[in-house]
Amino acid sequence: TYPLFPHPVYLKFILTSIPGNLNTLVNHILKATHMIEPVILPDQKDVDRFLPPYKYPLPLNPEKPVAMGDFGPPIIYTEAKWAQEVHLRSVKPVILEIWKEFGKIFQRHYLPVEKYHSDGARVILLTMGSFSETASVAIDKMRAEGQNVGLVKLRLWRPFPFEEIRQALKDAEVLVVLDRALSFGGPGGPVCSEIKAALYNEPKKPKIVSFVGGLGGRDIKVSGFEDMINKGVEISR
């Protein structure tokens, strides 16, 4: 089963738990028009128990007009952007604490970086999002055939989990990174570029192979993941 429901549920809790007056917009998109998966929905009582009462902080009221999306002139723009950066980096402990509370109630536990048969694996596939479900099937199949391969799932994108990524990949010989987005004219997909930056100063780092797939919601079959992983296996020989 693919956990469709948790992300908007715990995102809402995270946003309401971030300290300070921070206006935040999260765009959560689920592309399920041509996907069939069994879905386990949580009990509504558990959802109500988990989510705090919510009151919109800036309701539209003609009697109390507010300005939204104001332009920041040069004299304050840099400071405003730096404040955003500092605030975003401080959010990680909040996310971890809420994931912990979420796990207690729903018995679904999440980490910034999640490993699947990756300890001791020579070749590791790194994915994000729904790629990981099908990728894990490919990993199981290849390991049953005697191949020393594993999977690392990147769940937290921002703030980027640098240390967790370094620990998860420290023993890999070859890393295969699969992106669902192009970075036109760049060195690879966005995830691959971040991974390369995170590992750049490490004394020991894997060879990295970048793939881009699934654009526009196109499916990647188990055999497709096997082909990508096998490319890493060839490089490791």
PDB file of C-alpha atoms in Angstrom:
ATOM      1  CA  THR A   1       0.000   0.000   0.000  1.00  0.00           C
ATOM      2  CA  TYR A   2       1.233   3.476  -0.817  1.00  0.00           C
ATOM      3  CA  PRO A   3       0.638   5.970   2.013  1.00  0.00           C
ATOM      4  CA  LEU A   4      -1.343   8.546   0.069  1.00  0.00           C
ATOM      5  CA  PHE A   5      -2.937  10.304   2.993  1.00  0.00           C
ATOM      6  CA  PRO A   6      -0.182  11.229   5.504  1.00  0.00           C
ATOM      7  CA  HIS A   7       1.615  14.016   3.677  1.00  0.00           C
ATOM      8  CA  PRO A   8      -1.119  16.688   3.684  1.00  0.00           C
ATOM      9  CA  VAL A   9      -2.108  15.617   7.205  1.00  0.00           C
ATOM     10  CA  TYR A  10       1.285  16.075   8.824  1.00  0.00           C
ATOM     11  CA  LEU A  11       2.183  19.050   6.616  1.00  0.00           C
ATOM     12  CA  LYS A  12      -0.788  20.922   8.024  1.00  0.00           C
ATOM     13  CA  PHE A  13       0.361  20.142  11.567  1.00  0.00           C
ATOM     14  CA  ILE A  14       3.936  21.203  10.775  1.00  0.00           C
ATOM     15  CA  LEU A  15       2.774  24.534   9.354  1.00  0.00           C
ATOM     16  CA  THR A  16       0.649  25.299  12.387  1.00  0.00           C
ATOM     17  CA  SER A  17       3.530  24.341  14.704  1.00  0.00           C
ATOM     18  CA  ILE A  18       6.245  26.539  13.207  1.00  0.00           C
ATOM     19  CA  PRO A  19       6.967  29.348  15.677  1.00  0.00           C
ATOM     20  CA  GLY A  20       6.714  32.943  14.615  1.00  0.00           C
ATOM     21  CA  ASN A  21       4.540  34.819  12.176  1.00  0.00           C
ATOM     22  CA  LEU A  22       5.438  32.870   9.046  1.00  0.00           C
ATOM     23  CA  ASN A  23       3.122  32.931   6.058  1.00  0.00           C
ATOM     24  CA  THR A  24       3.635  29.625   4.280  1.00  0.00           C
ATOM     25  CA  LEU A  25       2.205  28.141   1.119  1.00  0.00           C
ATOM     26  CA  VAL A  26       2.453  24.420   0.449  1.00  0.00           C
ATOM     27  CA  ASN A  27       1.336  23.009  -2.857  1.00  0.00           C
ATOM     28  CA  HIS A  28       0.534  19.314  -2.508  1.00  0.00           C
ATOM     29  CA  ILE A  29      -0.291  17.517  -5.733  1.00  0.00           C
ATOM     30  CA  LEU A  30      -1.243  13.874  -6.058  1.00  0.00           C
ATOM     31  CA  LYS A  31      -1.326  12.534  -9.573  1.00  0.00           C
ATOM     32  CA  ALA A  32      -3.588   9.502  -9.348  1.00  0.00           C
ATOM     33  CA  THR A  33      -5.696   9.715 -12.506  1.00  0.00           C
ATOM     34  CA  HIS A  34      -4.119   6.609 -14.000  1.00  0.00           C
ATOM     35  CA  MET A  35      -2.815   4.841 -10.911  1.00  0.00           C
ATOM     36  CA  ILE A  36      -4.371   1.926  -9.046  1.00  0.00           C
ATOM     37  CA  GLU A  37      -3.124   1.281  -5.521  1.00  0.00           C
ATOM     38  CA  PRO A  38      -4.768  -0.044  -2.375  1.00  0.00           C
ATOM     39  CA  VAL A  39      -5.290   2.824   0.048  1.00  0.00           C
ATOM     40  CA  ILE A  40      -5.592   2.560   3.819  1.00  0.00           C
ATOM     41  CA  LEU A  41      -7.372   5.600   5.208  1.00  0.00           C
ATOM     42  CA  PRO A  42      -6.934   6.566   8.860  1.00  0.00           C
ATOM     43  CA  ASP A  43      -9.774   6.739  11.303  1.00  0.00           C
ATOM     44  CA  GLN A  44     -11.233  10.243  11.367  1.00  0.00           C
ATOM     45  CA  LYS A  45     -11.006  10.279  15.173  1.00  0.00           C
ATOM     46  CA  ASP A  46      -7.251   9.733  14.946  1.00  0.00           C
ATOM     47  CA  VAL A  47      -6.915  12.539  12.396  1.00  0.00           C
ATOM     48  CA  ASP A  48      -8.891  14.889  14.643  1.00  0.00           C
ATOM     49  CA  ARG A  49      -6.725  13.847  17.577  1.00  0.00           C
ATOM     50  CA  PHE A  50      -3.542  14.565  15.637  1.00  0.00           C
ATOM     51  CA  LEU A  51      -4.407  17.858  13.954  1.00  0.00           C
ATOM     52  CA  PRO A  52      -4.648  20.961  16.144  1.00  0.00           C
ATOM     53  CA  PRO A  53      -7.695  23.220  15.868  1.00  0.00           C
ATOM     54  CA  TYR A  54      -7.135  25.513  12.936  1.00  0.00           C
ATOM     55  CA  LYS A  55      -8.134  29.107  12.572  1.00  0.00           C
ATOM     56  CA  TYR A  56      -7.080  30.951   9.444  1.00  0.00           C
ATOM     57  CA  PRO A  57      -4.691  33.696  10.615  1.00  0.00           C
ATOM     58  CA  LEU A  58      -5.596  36.243   7.930  1.00  0.00           C
ATOM     59  CA  PRO A  59      -9.234  35.870   6.904  1.00  0.00           C
ATOM     60  CA  LEU A  60     -10.385  38.235   4.195  1.00  0.00           C
ATOM     61  CA  ASN A  61     -12.498  40.919   5.814  1.00  0.00           C
ATOM     62  CA  PRO A  62     -13.410  44.157   4.014  1.00  0.00           C
ATOM     63  CA  GLU A  63     -13.720  45.850   7.405  1.00  0.00           C
ATOM     64  CA  LYS A  64     -10.075  44.974   8.182  1.00  0.00           C
ATOM     65  CA  PRO A  65      -8.160  45.106   4.890  1.00  0.00           C
ATOM     66  CA  VAL A  66      -4.699  43.562   4.664  1.00  0.00           C
ATOM     67  CA  ALA A  67      -1.974  43.651   2.026  1.00  0.00           C
ATOM     68  CA  MET A  68      -0.641  40.342   0.669  1.00  0.00           C
ATOM     69  CA  GLY A  69       2.344  39.740  -1.554  1.00  0.00           C
ATOM     70  CA  ASP A  70       3.829  43.162  -0.962  1.00  0.00           C
ATOM     71  CA  PHE A  71       6.827  44.178  -3.030  1.00  0.00           C
ATOM     72  CA  GLY A  72      10.104  44.314  -1.104  1.00  0.00           C
ATOM     73  CA  PRO A  73      12.331  47.224  -2.181  1.00  0.00           C
ATOM     74  CA  PRO A  74      16.125  46.753  -2.268  1.00  0.00           C
ATOM     75  CA  ILE A  75      16.596  48.344   1.146  1.00  0.00           C
ATOM     76  CA  ILE A  76      14.852  45.423   2.912  1.00  0.00           C
ATOM     77  CA  TYR A  77      14.765  42.601   0.339  1.00  0.00           C
ATOM     78  CA  THR A  78      18.081  40.967   1.311  1.00  0.00           C
ATOM     79  CA  GLU A  79      17.212  40.999   5.008  1.00  0.00           C
ATOM     80  CA  ALA A  80      13.778  39.537   4.311  1.00  0.00           C
ATOM     81  CA  LYS A  81      15.245  36.696   2.254  1.00  0.00           C
ATOM     82  CA  TRP A  82      17.866  35.968   4.894  1.00  0.00           C
ATOM     83  CA  ALA A  83      15.151  35.829   7.548  1.00  0.00           C
ATOM     84  CA  GLN A  84      13.317  33.260   5.407  1.00  0.00           C
ATOM     85  CA  GLU A  85      16.485  31.172   5.139  1.00  0.00           C
ATOM     86  CA  VAL A  86      17.174  31.252   8.879  1.00  0.00           C
ATOM     87  CA  HIS A  87      13.575  30.382   9.684  1.00  0.00           C
ATOM     88  CA  LEU A  88      13.478  27.508   7.205  1.00  0.00           C
ATOM     89  CA  ARG A  89      16.647  25.954   8.614  1.00  0.00           C
ATOM     90  CA  SER A  90      15.145  26.083  12.110  1.00  0.00           C
ATOM     91  CA  VAL A  91      12.113  24.032  11.050  1.00  0.00           C
ATOM     92  CA  LYS A  92      13.828  20.620  10.971  1.00  0.00           C
ATOM     93  CA  PRO A  93      13.417  19.834  14.709  1.00  0.00           C
ATOM     94  CA  VAL A  94       9.726  20.709  14.388  1.00  0.00           C
ATOM     95  CA  ILE A  95       9.322  18.304  11.476  1.00  0.00           C
ATOM     96  CA  LEU A  96      11.089  15.475  13.320  1.00  0.00           C
ATOM     97  CA  GLU A  97       9.000  15.970  16.450  1.00  0.00           C
ATOM     98  CA  ILE A  98       5.741  15.972  14.493  1.00  0.00           C
ATOM     99  CA  TRP A  99       6.747  12.862  12.546  1.00  0.00           C
ATOM    100  CA  LYS A 100       7.402  11.203  15.898  1.00  0.00           C
ATOM    101  CA  GLU A 101       3.965  12.166  17.197  1.00  0.00           C
ATOM    102  CA  PHE A 102       2.409  11.106  13.887  1.00  0.00           C
ATOM    103  CA  GLY A 103       4.022   7.673  14.218  1.00  0.00           C
ATOM    104  CA  LYS A 104       2.635   7.165  17.712  1.00  0.00           C
ATOM    105  CA  ILE A 105      -0.923   7.723  16.525  1.00  0.00           C
ATOM    106  CA  PHE A 106      -0.930   6.188  13.035  1.00  0.00           C
ATOM    107  CA  GLN A 107       1.913   3.642  13.357  1.00  0.00           C
ATOM    108  CA  ARG A 108       3.581   5.067  10.267  1.00  0.00           C
ATOM    109  CA  HIS A 109       7.066   6.291  10.927  1.00  0.00           C
ATOM    110  CA  TYR A 110       9.078   8.671   8.759  1.00  0.00           C
ATOM    111  CA  LEU A 111      12.647   9.935   8.644  1.00  0.00           C
ATOM    112  CA  PRO A 112      14.370  12.576   6.502  1.00  0.00           C
ATOM    113  CA  VAL A 113      16.327   9.790   4.785  1.00  0.00           C
ATOM    114  CA  GLU A 114      15.042   6.211   4.819  1.00  0.00           C
ATOM    115  CA  LYS A 115      17.120   3.135   4.006  1.00  0.00           C
ATOM    116  CA  TYR A 116      15.946  -0.105   2.421  1.00  0.00           C
ATOM    117  CA  HIS A 117      18.529  -2.906   2.317  1.00  0.00           C
ATOM    118  CA  SER A 118      21.189  -0.254   1.766  1.00  0.00           C
ATOM    119  CA  ASP A 119      23.540  -1.080   4.658  1.00  0.00           C
ATOM    120  CA  GLY A 120      26.583  -2.709   3.096  1.00  0.00           C
ATOM    121  CA  ALA A 121      25.202  -2.432  -0.446  1.00  0.00           C
ATOM    122  CA  ARG A 122      27.777  -1.702  -3.154  1.00  0.00           C
ATOM    123  CA  VAL A 123      25.232  -0.060  -5.454  1.00  0.00           C
ATOM    124  CA  ILE A 124      22.460   2.175  -4.100  1.00  0.00           C
ATOM    125  CA  LEU A 125      19.492   3.664  -5.912  1.00  0.00           C
ATOM    126  CA  LEU A 126      18.285   7.000  -4.500  1.00  0.00           C
ATOM    127  CA  THR A 127      14.697   8.066  -5.140  1.00  0.00           C
ATOM    128  CA  MET A 128      12.034  10.484  -3.925  1.00  0.00           C
ATOM    129  CA  GLY A 129       8.274  10.142  -3.618  1.00  0.00           C
ATOM    130  CA  SER A 130       6.211   7.412  -5.250  1.00  0.00           C
ATOM    131  CA  PHE A 131       9.213   6.134  -7.221  1.00  0.00           C
ATOM    132  CA  SER A 132      10.321   4.401  -4.038  1.00  0.00           C
ATOM    133  CA  GLU A 133       7.443   1.919  -3.923  1.00  0.00           C
ATOM    134  CA  THR A 134       8.185   0.338  -7.297  1.00  0.00           C
ATOM    135  CA  ALA A 135      11.931   0.714  -6.780  1.00  0.00           C
ATOM    136  CA  SER A 136      11.749  -1.403  -3.614  1.00  0.00           C
ATOM    137  CA  VAL A 137      10.208  -4.242  -5.645  1.00  0.00           C
ATOM    138  CA  ALA A 138      13.136  -4.063  -8.061  1.00  0.00           C
ATOM    139  CA  ILE A 139      15.581  -4.105  -5.138  1.00  0.00           C
ATOM    140  CA  ASP A 140      13.912  -7.206  -3.656  1.00  0.00           C
ATOM    141  CA  LYS A 141      14.053  -8.978  -7.018  1.00  0.00           C
ATOM    142  CA  MET A 142      17.703  -8.175  -7.630  1.00  0.00           C
ATOM    143  CA  ARG A 143      18.774  -9.092  -4.103  1.00  0.00           C
ATOM    144  CA  ALA A 144      16.982 -12.439  -4.466  1.00  0.00           C
ATOM    145  CA  GLU A 145      19.208 -12.976  -7.512  1.00  0.00           C
ATOM    146  CA  GLY A 146      22.284 -12.357  -5.366  1.00  0.00           C
ATOM    147  CA  GLN A 147      23.063  -8.754  -6.269  1.00  0.00           C
ATOM    148  CA  ASN A 148      24.366  -6.467  -3.523  1.00  0.00           C
ATOM    149  CA  VAL A 149      22.070  -3.496  -4.127  1.00  0.00           C
ATOM    150  CA  GLY A 150      19.962  -1.233  -1.921  1.00  0.00           C
ATOM    151  CA  LEU A 151      17.604   1.724  -1.886  1.00  0.00           C
ATOM    152  CA  VAL A 152      17.721   5.106  -0.146  1.00  0.00           C
ATOM    153  CA  LYS A 153      14.575   7.238  -0.054  1.00  0.00           C
ATOM    154  CA  LEU A 154      14.912  10.995   0.312  1.00  0.00           C
ATOM    155  CA  ARG A 155      11.783  12.149   2.127  1.00  0.00           C
ATOM    156  CA  LEU A 156      12.767  15.609   3.406  1.00  0.00           C
ATOM    157  CA  TRP A 157      13.717  18.084   0.671  1.00  0.00           C
ATOM    158  CA  ARG A 158      13.996  21.329   2.634  1.00  0.00           C
ATOM    159  CA  PRO A 159      15.807  21.925   4.827  1.00  0.00           C
ATOM    160  CA  PHE A 160      18.053  19.441   3.029  1.00  0.00           C
ATOM    161  CA  PRO A 161      19.211  16.569   5.306  1.00  0.00           C
ATOM    162  CA  PHE A 162      22.927  16.809   4.523  1.00  0.00           C
ATOM    163  CA  GLU A 163      24.263  14.729   7.411  1.00  0.00           C
ATOM    164  CA  GLU A 164      21.674  11.972   7.052  1.00  0.00           C
ATOM    165  CA  ILE A 165      22.477  11.656   3.340  1.00  0.00           C
ATOM    166  CA  ARG A 166      26.205  11.444   4.028  1.00  0.00           C
ATOM    167  CA  GLN A 167      25.697   8.710   6.610  1.00  0.00           C
ATOM    168  CA  ALA A 168      23.331   6.710   4.409  1.00  0.00           C
ATOM    169  CA  LEU A 169      25.713   6.761   1.428  1.00  0.00           C
ATOM    170  CA  LYS A 170      29.105   6.590   3.135  1.00  0.00           C
ATOM    171  CA  ASP A 171      29.855   2.973   2.141  1.00  0.00           C
ATOM    172  CA  ALA A 172      28.347   2.903  -1.357  1.00  0.00           C
ATOM    173  CA  GLU A 173      30.616   2.382  -4.354  1.00  0.00           C
ATOM    174  CA  VAL A 174      28.102   3.586  -6.935  1.00  0.00           C
ATOM    175  CA  LEU A 175      25.045   5.773  -6.415  1.00  0.00           C
ATOM    176  CA  VAL A 176      22.254   5.846  -8.987  1.00  0.00           C
ATOM    177  CA  VAL A 177      20.072   8.951  -8.564  1.00  0.00           C
ATOM    178  CA  LEU A 178      16.652   9.090 -10.202  1.00  0.00           C
ATOM    179  CA  ASP A 179      15.017  12.493 -10.691  1.00  0.00           C
ATOM    180  CA  ARG A 180      11.486  13.240 -11.843  1.00  0.00           C
ATOM    181  CA  ALA A 181      12.498  16.680 -13.120  1.00  0.00           C
ATOM    182  CA  LEU A 182      14.919  18.062 -15.672  1.00  0.00           C
ATOM    183  CA  SER A 183      17.380  20.830 -14.955  1.00  0.00           C
ATOM    184  CA  PHE A 184      17.773  22.083 -18.504  1.00  0.00           C
ATOM    185  CA  GLY A 185      21.390  22.474 -19.502  1.00  0.00           C
ATOM    186  CA  GLY A 186      22.575  21.534 -16.016  1.00  0.00           C
ATOM    187  CA  PRO A 187      24.747  18.727 -14.596  1.00  0.00           C
ATOM    188  CA  GLY A 188      21.787  16.454 -13.810  1.00  0.00           C
ATOM    189  CA  GLY A 189      18.376  16.522 -12.194  1.00  0.00           C
ATOM    190  CA  PRO A 190      17.729  18.724  -9.134  1.00  0.00           C
ATOM    191  CA  VAL A 191      18.064  15.860  -6.641  1.00  0.00           C
ATOM    192  CA  CYS A 192      21.289  14.634  -8.221  1.00  0.00           C
ATOM    193  CA  SER A 193      22.778  18.135  -8.088  1.00  0.00           C
ATOM    194  CA  GLU A 194      21.942  18.425  -4.384  1.00  0.00           C
ATOM    195  CA  ILE A 195      23.437  14.998  -3.658  1.00  0.00           C
ATOM    196  CA  LYS A 196      26.652  15.880  -5.480  1.00  0.00           C
ATOM    197  CA  ALA A 197      26.931  19.092  -3.460  1.00  0.00           C
ATOM    198  CA  ALA A 198      26.289  17.243  -0.188  1.00  0.00           C
ATOM    199  CA  LEU A 199      29.043  14.697  -0.903  1.00  0.00           C
ATOM    200  CA  TYR A 200      31.562  16.995  -2.590  1.00  0.00           C
ATOM    201  CA  ASN A 201      33.866  17.483   0.411  1.00  0.00           C
ATOM    202  CA  GLU A 202      33.609  13.922   1.706  1.00  0.00           C
ATOM    203  CA  PRO A 203      36.938  12.022   1.683  1.00  0.00           C
ATOM    204  CA  LYS A 204      35.151   8.907   0.439  1.00  0.00           C
ATOM    205  CA  LYS A 205      32.241   9.225  -1.952  1.00  0.00           C
ATOM    206  CA  PRO A 206      30.550   7.016  -4.522  1.00  0.00           C
ATOM    207  CA  LYS A 207      30.559   7.352  -8.266  1.00  0.00           C
ATOM    208  CA  ILE A 208      27.247   8.980  -9.197  1.00  0.00           C
ATOM    209  CA  VAL A 209      25.004   8.144 -12.139  1.00  0.00           C
ATOM    210  CA  SER A 210      22.100  10.476 -12.929  1.00  0.00           C
ATOM    211  CA  PHE A 211      18.805   9.388 -14.489  1.00  0.00           C
ATOM    212  CA  VAL A 212      15.653  11.380 -15.206  1.00  0.00           C
ATOM    213  CA  GLY A 213      12.318   9.615 -15.656  1.00  0.00           C
ATOM    214  CA  GLY A 214       8.615   9.684 -14.929  1.00  0.00           C
ATOM    215  CA  LEU A 215       8.133  13.087 -16.551  1.00  0.00           C
ATOM    216  CA  GLY A 216       4.487  14.028 -16.945  1.00  0.00           C
ATOM    217  CA  GLY A 217       3.448  11.110 -14.754  1.00  0.00           C
ATOM    218  CA  ARG A 218       4.819   8.413 -17.083  1.00  0.00           C
ATOM    219  CA  ASP A 219       5.111   5.083 -15.298  1.00  0.00           C
ATOM    220  CA  ILE A 220       8.441   3.363 -14.753  1.00  0.00           C
ATOM    221  CA  LYS A 221       8.123  -0.413 -14.527  1.00  0.00           C
ATOM    222  CA  VAL A 222      10.133  -2.671 -12.252  1.00  0.00           C
ATOM    223  CA  SER A 223      12.267  -3.626 -15.248  1.00  0.00           C
ATOM    224  CA  GLY A 224      13.073   0.056 -15.783  1.00  0.00           C
ATOM    225  CA  PHE A 225      14.422   0.369 -12.250  1.00  0.00           C
ATOM    226  CA  GLU A 226      16.420  -2.823 -12.765  1.00  0.00           C
ATOM    227  CA  ASP A 227      17.999  -1.350 -15.899  1.00  0.00           C
ATOM    228  CA  MET A 228      19.071   1.769 -14.004  1.00  0.00           C
ATOM    229  CA  ILE A 229      20.481  -0.210 -11.091  1.00  0.00           C
ATOM    230  CA  ASN A 230      22.298  -2.569 -13.462  1.00  0.00           C
ATOM    231  CA  LYS A 231      24.044   0.453 -14.957  1.00  0.00           C
ATOM    232  CA  GLY A 232      25.430   1.132 -11.503  1.00  0.00           C
ATOM    233  CA  VAL A 233      26.403  -2.525 -11.107  1.00  0.00           C
ATOM    234  CA  GLU A 234      28.360  -2.372 -14.374  1.00  0.00           C
ATOM    235  CA  ILE A 235      30.256   0.697 -13.166  1.00  0.00           C
ATOM    236  CA  SER A 236      31.090  -0.964  -9.826  1.00  0.00           C
ATOM    237  CA  ARG A 237      32.826  -3.910 -11.510  1.00  0.00           C
TER     238      ARG A 237
END
